[in-house]
Coordinates of C-alpha atoms and ligand atoms in Angstrom, one line a residue:
M1 CA -76.7 -35.5 -62.5
E2 CA -78.5 -38.5 -60.4
D3 CA -79.0 -36.8 -57.1
A4 CA -80.2 -33.1 -56.7
I5 CA -77.5 -30.6 -55.6
Q6 CA -77.4 -29.2 -52.4
M7 CA -75.9 -26.4 -50.5
V8 CA -74.7 -28.9 -48.0
D9 CA -74.7 -32.8 -47.8
L10 CA -75.6 -33.8 -43.9
K11 CA -76.9 -37.0 -45.2
G12 CA -73.6 -38.0 -47.2
Q13 CA -71.7 -37.0 -44.4
Y14 CA -73.6 -39.0 -41.8
L15 CA -73.6 -42.1 -43.8
K16 CA -69.5 -42.5 -43.6
I17 CA -69.8 -42.1 -39.8
K18 CA -72.8 -43.9 -38.9
D19 CA -72.0 -46.5 -37.0
E20 CA -69.9 -44.3 -34.5
V21 CA -72.8 -41.5 -34.3
D22 CA -75.4 -44.2 -34.3
A23 CA -73.6 -46.0 -31.1
A24 CA -73.0 -42.6 -29.7
I25 CA -76.9 -42.0 -29.6
Q26 CA -77.8 -45.4 -28.6
H27 CA -75.5 -45.3 -25.8
C28 CA -77.3 -41.7 -24.6
I29 CA -80.5 -43.5 -24.5
D30 CA -79.4 -46.8 -22.9
T31 CA -77.8 -44.6 -19.9
T32 CA -80.9 -42.0 -20.0
A33 CA -78.4 -39.5 -19.1
F34 CA -80.1 -36.9 -21.4
I35 CA -79.2 -33.7 -19.7
N36 CA -75.6 -33.1 -18.5
G37 CA -74.4 -36.8 -19.1
P38 CA -71.1 -37.9 -19.1
Q39 CA -70.7 -37.3 -22.9
V40 CA -71.1 -33.3 -22.5
G41 CA -68.1 -33.3 -20.0
E42 CA -66.1 -35.5 -22.7
F43 CA -67.2 -33.4 -25.4
K44 CA -66.2 -30.1 -23.2
M45 CA -62.6 -31.8 -22.7
S46 CA -62.2 -32.8 -26.1
L47 CA -63.0 -29.3 -28.0
A48 CA -61.2 -27.4 -25.1
Q49 CA -58.2 -29.5 -25.7
Y50 CA -58.6 -29.0 -29.9
L51 CA -59.1 -25.4 -29.7
N52 CA -56.4 -25.2 -26.9
V53 CA -58.3 -23.0 -24.9
K54 CA -58.6 -23.4 -20.9
H55 CA -62.1 -23.1 -20.4
L56 CA -65.4 -24.5 -22.7
I57 CA -68.6 -24.2 -21.7
P58 CA -71.0 -26.0 -23.8
C59 CA -74.4 -24.4 -24.1
A60 CA -77.8 -24.5 -26.1
N61 CA -77.1 -22.7 -29.3
G62 CA -74.3 -20.2 -30.9
T63 CA -77.3 -17.0 -30.2
D64 CA -77.4 -18.1 -26.5
A65 CA -73.3 -18.1 -26.6
L66 CA -73.0 -14.4 -27.5
Q67 CA -75.8 -13.4 -24.9
I68 CA -74.1 -15.3 -22.1
A69 CA -70.4 -13.9 -23.2
L70 CA -72.0 -10.6 -22.7
M71 CA -73.7 -11.4 -19.5
A72 CA -70.8 -12.3 -18.3
L73 CA -69.3 -8.6 -18.7
E74 CA -69.9 -6.0 -16.5
L75 CA -72.0 -3.7 -18.7
T76 CA -74.8 -1.2 -18.1
P77 CA -77.4 -0.6 -20.3
G78 CA -76.6 1.8 -23.0
D79 CA -73.0 0.9 -23.1
E80 CA -71.8 0.4 -26.5
V81 CA -70.7 -2.9 -28.8
I82 CA -69.0 -2.6 -31.9
V83 CA -70.3 -5.4 -34.6
P84 CA -70.0 -5.8 -38.5
S85 CA -73.3 -4.3 -40.6
F86 CA -72.8 -7.6 -42.9
T87 CA -73.5 -10.8 -40.3
Y88 CA -76.4 -12.8 -39.4
V89 CA -78.8 -10.9 -37.2
A90 CA -77.8 -13.2 -34.1
T91 CA -74.8 -11.1 -33.3
T92 CA -76.4 -7.9 -33.1
E93 CA -79.7 -9.1 -31.8
V94 CA -78.5 -10.3 -27.9
I95 CA -76.6 -7.1 -27.6
A96 CA -79.9 -4.9 -28.4
L97 CA -81.8 -7.5 -26.2
L98 CA -79.5 -7.0 -22.9
G99 CA -80.1 -3.3 -23.5
L100 CA -76.9 -2.2 -24.7
V101 CA -76.2 -0.3 -28.3
P102 CA -75.1 -2.3 -31.5
V103 CA -72.8 0.2 -33.1
M104 CA -72.6 -0.9 -36.8
V105 CA -69.3 -0.7 -38.8
D106 CA -68.5 -1.4 -42.3
V107 CA -66.5 -4.3 -43.2
D108 CA -63.3 -5.2 -45.7
P109 CA -64.5 -5.6 -49.2
N110 CA -62.1 -8.7 -50.0
T111 CA -62.4 -10.5 -46.7
F112 CA -65.8 -9.3 -45.4
N113 CA -64.4 -9.1 -42.0
I114 CA -64.2 -6.1 -39.6
T115 CA -60.8 -4.4 -39.6
A116 CA -58.9 -2.3 -36.7
D117 CA -59.2 1.0 -38.7
L118 CA -62.9 0.4 -39.0
I119 CA -63.5 -0.3 -35.5
K120 CA -61.3 2.8 -34.6
T121 CA -63.9 5.3 -36.1
A122 CA -66.6 3.9 -33.9
I123 CA -64.9 4.0 -30.5
T124 CA -66.3 6.6 -28.0
A125 CA -66.2 6.9 -24.5
K126 CA -69.2 4.5 -23.9
T127 CA -67.7 1.5 -26.1
K128 CA -66.9 -1.5 -23.8
V129 CA -67.0 -4.4 -26.4
V130 CA -65.8 -5.4 -29.7
V131 CA -67.6 -8.7 -31.5
P132 CA -65.6 -9.5 -34.3
V133 CA -67.4 -12.0 -36.7
H134 CA -65.2 -14.4 -38.5
L135 CA -67.4 -14.8 -41.6
F136 CA -68.0 -17.5 -44.1
G137 CA -65.0 -19.6 -42.3
Q138 CA -61.7 -17.3 -42.3
S139 CA -60.7 -15.1 -38.9
A140 CA -60.6 -11.3 -38.8
N141 CA -56.9 -9.6 -38.3
M142 CA -57.2 -10.5 -34.7
E143 CA -53.8 -9.5 -33.9
E144 CA -54.8 -5.5 -35.1
I145 CA -58.2 -5.9 -33.3
M146 CA -56.5 -7.1 -30.1
A147 CA -53.8 -4.3 -30.0
L148 CA -56.5 -1.7 -30.7
A149 CA -58.8 -3.2 -28.0
D150 CA -56.0 -3.3 -25.2
E151 CA -55.6 0.4 -26.3
H152 CA -58.9 1.4 -25.4
N153 CA -59.6 -1.0 -22.7
L154 CA -62.1 -2.8 -24.7
C155 CA -63.5 -6.4 -24.4
V156 CA -63.3 -8.6 -27.7
I157 CA -66.0 -11.7 -28.0
E158 CA -65.1 -13.6 -31.3
D159 CA -68.4 -14.8 -33.0
N160 CA -66.5 -18.1 -34.2
A161 CA -69.6 -19.6 -35.3
Q162 CA -68.7 -19.7 -39.0
A163 CA -65.0 -20.3 -38.5
I164 CA -64.1 -23.1 -36.1
G165 CA -61.1 -25.0 -37.2
A166 CA -59.5 -22.1 -38.6
E167 CA -56.1 -21.4 -37.7
Y168 CA -54.7 -17.5 -37.1
T169 CA -51.2 -16.7 -37.5
F170 CA -49.4 -13.7 -35.3
A171 CA -46.6 -11.7 -37.1
D172 CA -44.4 -13.6 -34.7
G173 CA -45.4 -17.1 -36.6
R174 CA -47.2 -18.2 -33.3
K175 CA -50.5 -20.2 -34.2
V176 CA -53.8 -20.2 -32.6
K177 CA -57.3 -21.5 -33.1
A178 CA -59.9 -18.6 -34.3
G179 CA -62.3 -18.0 -31.6
T180 CA -59.5 -18.3 -28.8
I181 CA -57.5 -14.9 -29.1
G182 CA -60.4 -12.8 -27.7
H183 CA -61.2 -12.3 -24.2
I184 CA -64.1 -14.5 -24.8
G185 CA -65.1 -16.8 -28.4
T186 CA -68.5 -18.3 -28.9
T187 CA -69.6 -20.9 -31.6
S188 CA -72.3 -22.6 -32.7
F189 CA -73.3 -26.3 -33.8
F190 CA -76.1 -25.5 -35.9
P191 CA -76.5 -28.7 -38.3
S192 CA -75.1 -26.9 -41.3
K193 CA -71.9 -25.2 -39.4
N194 CA -68.5 -26.7 -40.2
L195 CA -69.1 -28.7 -36.8
G196 CA -72.5 -29.2 -36.6
C197 CA -74.5 -31.3 -34.5
Y198 CA -78.0 -32.8 -35.1
G199 CA -80.0 -30.1 -33.6
D200 CA -79.0 -27.0 -31.9
G201 CA -75.9 -26.5 -29.8
G202 CA -73.4 -23.9 -28.9
A203 CA -70.0 -23.0 -26.9
I204 CA -68.4 -20.5 -25.1
C205 CA -64.7 -20.3 -24.4
T206 CA -62.2 -18.1 -22.7
N207 CA -58.6 -18.5 -21.4
D208 CA -59.5 -16.3 -18.3
D209 CA -60.4 -18.3 -15.2
E210 CA -62.6 -15.5 -13.7
L211 CA -64.7 -15.2 -17.0
G212 CA -64.6 -18.8 -17.3
A213 CA -66.3 -19.1 -13.9
K214 CA -68.9 -16.3 -14.6
I215 CA -69.7 -17.7 -18.3
Q216 CA -70.4 -21.4 -16.2
M217 CA -72.7 -19.5 -14.1
M218 CA -74.5 -17.6 -16.3
A219 CA -75.3 -20.4 -18.4
N220 CA -76.4 -22.2 -15.5
H221 CA -79.3 -19.9 -13.7
G222 CA -76.5 -17.7 -12.3
Q223 CA -75.6 -20.6 -10.1
V224 CA -72.9 -20.7 -7.9
K225 CA -73.8 -24.1 -6.5
K226 CA -77.1 -25.9 -6.3
Y227 CA -79.7 -23.4 -5.3
V228 CA -77.5 -20.5 -4.9
H229 CA -77.7 -17.9 -7.0
K230 CA -75.4 -15.1 -7.4
Y231 CA -76.6 -13.6 -10.8
I232 CA -79.4 -13.5 -13.1
G233 CA -78.7 -16.0 -15.4
V234 CA -80.2 -18.5 -18.1
N235 CA -80.8 -22.1 -18.8
S236 CA -78.9 -22.9 -21.7
R237 CA -77.5 -26.7 -21.9
L238 CA -76.1 -28.8 -24.7
D239 CA -78.2 -31.8 -24.9
T240 CA -76.4 -35.0 -24.1
L241 CA -77.4 -36.5 -27.2
Q242 CA -75.9 -33.8 -29.2
A243 CA -72.4 -34.0 -27.0
G244 CA -71.8 -37.6 -27.9
I245 CA -72.7 -36.7 -31.9
L246 CA -70.1 -34.0 -31.6
S247 CA -67.4 -35.8 -29.9
V248 CA -67.5 -38.1 -33.0
K249 CA -67.9 -35.3 -35.5
L250 CA -64.6 -33.6 -33.7
K251 CA -62.5 -36.4 -34.8
Y252 CA -62.9 -35.4 -38.3
L253 CA -63.2 -31.8 -38.2
D254 CA -59.6 -31.3 -39.6
Q255 CA -60.5 -33.6 -42.2
Y256 CA -63.6 -32.1 -42.9
S257 CA -61.8 -28.2 -42.9
T258 CA -59.4 -30.0 -45.8
A259 CA -62.3 -31.4 -48.0
R260 CA -63.9 -27.7 -47.9
G261 CA -60.3 -26.0 -48.4
S262 CA -59.6 -28.8 -51.7
A263 CA -63.2 -28.0 -53.2
A264 CA -63.0 -24.3 -52.8
S265 CA -59.5 -24.5 -54.3
Y266 CA -61.3 -26.5 -57.1
Y267 CA -63.8 -23.7 -57.8
D268 CA -61.3 -21.0 -57.7
K269 CA -59.2 -23.0 -60.3
G270 CA -62.5 -23.5 -62.5
L271 CA -63.6 -20.3 -62.1
A272 CA -60.4 -18.0 -62.3
D273 CA -60.7 -16.5 -66.2
L274 CA -63.8 -15.2 -65.5
D275 CA -63.6 -11.3 -65.4
G276 CA -67.6 -11.0 -64.2
I277 CA -67.0 -12.5 -60.6
Q278 CA -64.3 -12.3 -58.0
T279 CA -63.5 -15.8 -56.1
P280 CA -63.0 -15.5 -52.4
V281 CA -60.1 -13.9 -51.2
R282 CA -57.8 -15.4 -48.6
N283 CA -56.6 -13.5 -45.5
P284 CA -52.5 -14.5 -45.3
Q285 CA -53.2 -14.1 -41.5
S286 CA -55.5 -16.9 -41.3
T287 CA -56.5 -20.5 -42.9
H288 CA -59.9 -20.3 -44.6
V289 CA -62.1 -23.1 -43.6
F290 CA -65.1 -22.3 -46.1
H291 CA -68.0 -22.4 -44.0
Q292 CA -69.3 -20.8 -47.4
Y293 CA -67.6 -20.3 -51.0
T294 CA -68.7 -16.7 -51.4
L295 CA -68.5 -15.1 -54.9
L296 CA -68.6 -11.6 -55.7
V297 CA -70.9 -11.2 -58.8
K298 CA -70.0 -7.8 -60.4
D299 CA -72.1 -5.7 -62.9
G300 CA -75.2 -6.2 -61.0
K301 CA -75.7 -9.9 -62.6
R302 CA -76.0 -11.5 -59.3
D303 CA -79.9 -11.9 -59.2
E304 CA -79.7 -13.0 -62.9
L305 CA -76.9 -15.7 -62.3
K306 CA -78.7 -17.0 -59.2
K307 CA -81.6 -17.5 -61.6
F308 CA -79.7 -19.1 -64.3
L309 CA -77.8 -21.4 -62.1
E310 CA -81.3 -22.4 -60.0
S311 CA -82.8 -23.2 -63.6
K312 CA -79.7 -25.5 -63.9
G313 CA -80.8 -27.3 -60.9
I314 CA -77.9 -25.7 -59.1
P315 CA -78.8 -23.8 -55.5
A316 CA -77.0 -20.7 -54.6
M317 CA -77.6 -18.5 -51.6
I318 CA -77.3 -15.2 -51.1
Y319 CA -75.9 -14.5 -47.7
Y320 CA -76.8 -12.0 -46.4
P321 CA -79.3 -10.0 -48.7
V322 CA -79.7 -6.9 -46.3
P323 CA -77.5 -5.4 -44.2
L324 CA -78.1 -5.1 -40.2
N325 CA -78.6 -1.5 -40.3
E326 CA -81.3 -1.4 -42.6
Q327 CA -83.4 -3.9 -40.6
E328 CA -86.5 -2.8 -39.2
A329 CA -85.6 -4.4 -35.5
F330 CA -82.5 -2.1 -35.2
K331 CA -83.7 1.1 -36.2
G332 CA -83.6 3.6 -33.3
I333 CA -81.8 1.7 -31.1
S334 CA -78.4 1.1 -32.6
R335 CA -75.7 3.7 -34.1
V336 CA -74.2 3.5 -37.8
I337 CA -70.8 4.5 -38.5
G338 CA -70.7 6.3 -41.9
D339 CA -72.4 4.9 -45.0
L340 CA -71.4 1.5 -44.8
I341 CA -70.9 1.5 -48.7
V342 CA -69.5 -1.9 -48.6
S343 CA -71.9 -3.8 -46.7
T344 CA -74.8 -2.6 -48.6
A345 CA -72.9 -3.6 -52.0
L346 CA -72.0 -6.9 -50.6
C347 CA -75.5 -7.6 -50.0
Q348 CA -76.2 -7.0 -53.7
S349 CA -73.2 -8.8 -55.1
V350 CA -72.5 -11.7 -52.9
L351 CA -73.4 -15.3 -53.9
S352 CA -72.7 -18.5 -52.0
L353 CA -72.4 -21.7 -54.0
P354 CA -72.7 -25.2 -53.0
I355 CA -69.8 -26.3 -50.3
H356 CA -69.7 -29.2 -47.9
T357 CA -67.4 -32.3 -46.7
E358 CA -68.9 -34.6 -49.7
M359 CA -68.4 -32.4 -52.9
K360 CA -67.7 -34.6 -55.7
E361 CA -65.5 -33.0 -58.6
S362 CA -67.9 -33.7 -61.4
V363 CA -70.6 -32.1 -59.6
Q364 CA -68.3 -28.9 -59.4
D365 CA -67.7 -29.1 -63.2
Y366 CA -71.2 -29.0 -63.9
I367 CA -71.3 -25.9 -61.7
I368 CA -68.2 -24.0 -63.2
N369 CA -69.4 -24.8 -66.8
A370 CA -73.0 -23.3 -66.0
I371 CA -71.4 -20.4 -64.6
K372 CA -69.0 -20.0 -67.4
E373 CA -72.3 -20.8 -70.0
F374 CA -73.4 -17.9 -68.4
Y375 CA -70.8 -15.5 -69.1
G376 CA -70.4 -17.0 -72.2
S377 CA -67.3 -18.5 -72.3
Ligands
LIG1 C1 -75.4 -19.5 -36.9 C2 -74.6 -18.3 -36.5 C3 -74.7 -17.6 -35.2 C4 -75.9 -18.2 -34.3 O1 -75.8 -19.3 -33.9 P1 -77.1 -20.4 -33.7 O2 -76.7 -21.8 -33.2 O3 -78.1 -20.7 -34.9 O4 -78.1 -19.6 -32.5 C5 -74.6 -16.4 -34.8 N1 -73.5 -15.8 -35.5 C6 -73.0 -16.1 -36.7 C7 -72.2 -15.4 -37.4 C8 -73.8 -17.6 -37.3 O5 -73.5 -17.8 -38.1

């Protein structure tokens, strides 16, 4: 091994598109249109087109995207928002920040995503919103979730920070991009995300004209037009510099998803015979864009395997070590449905291996062999 193995190789990815990215950055500096420059509008159009969605509103990060989405709904403090307990904190944090009640439900043990059946057990008269998180790169079963939401008059916000580019197939064969099925979808352009910029960024999308207009206002000081403020909003913008970089990277997103998919299949094949681990389970309704390649390590050996891999120079990460219901911040302000057995078990057994757009089979062979060595096979 010449270079250290990394979870994500942002430098290697940059070097392949360096000329285009450098030109986009230089162009932004040359024009000094640092805020809301033309590149923001261009990126907005190309991403809306890529996702096939009517309204796309860029913002400062994926957490803001979730907050703004919630702010655009007519909610009252105390209203309940259903979220998975096995996710990144941002999803739940913004709910609490707005005085709403996060209602935490368990997830499917194989796809790690929320399901309609699990959501159903949490619905009360106060439930207004459901936030499915498309964890690690594949969509939750949105068709079922939307049917349940319709039945109970709930709004659905898809947290698509980890699954941009994934494609969801409905029972009738119709295919759409993850994040465009619910009433609102949100995403993050954090550098290590599948479509990452060189700093912070995020976006919100919707096919609803009224919501689209309101989200646009909420992200811009609740402003209808200059100096006319209809709502209490926030200031959340995507920098022109980041928009320029993202427009370059968006052209390669499908290629990047394919590269991640191939690396995942290569791991699958190499690790197939090991009884001690379960490789990622695909949801047949969704393609998987492998934001993470996450193993389930059986028999309580996760931490031991992680340490072993680290001793061989292989980084491996735990997403996520603690279910959100056990976080101090949410004690007393959230509602927990059932005992969340699956989330709790996942936090003790998940292990994510290096995966990115520049993976080499030689490096994957090294990682696969190290895992085999750990299991003595
Ligand atoms: C990354 C992420 C976010 C937050 O995005 P930021 O841009 O870091 O604010 C929200 N939800 C999920 C599931 C994420 O992975």
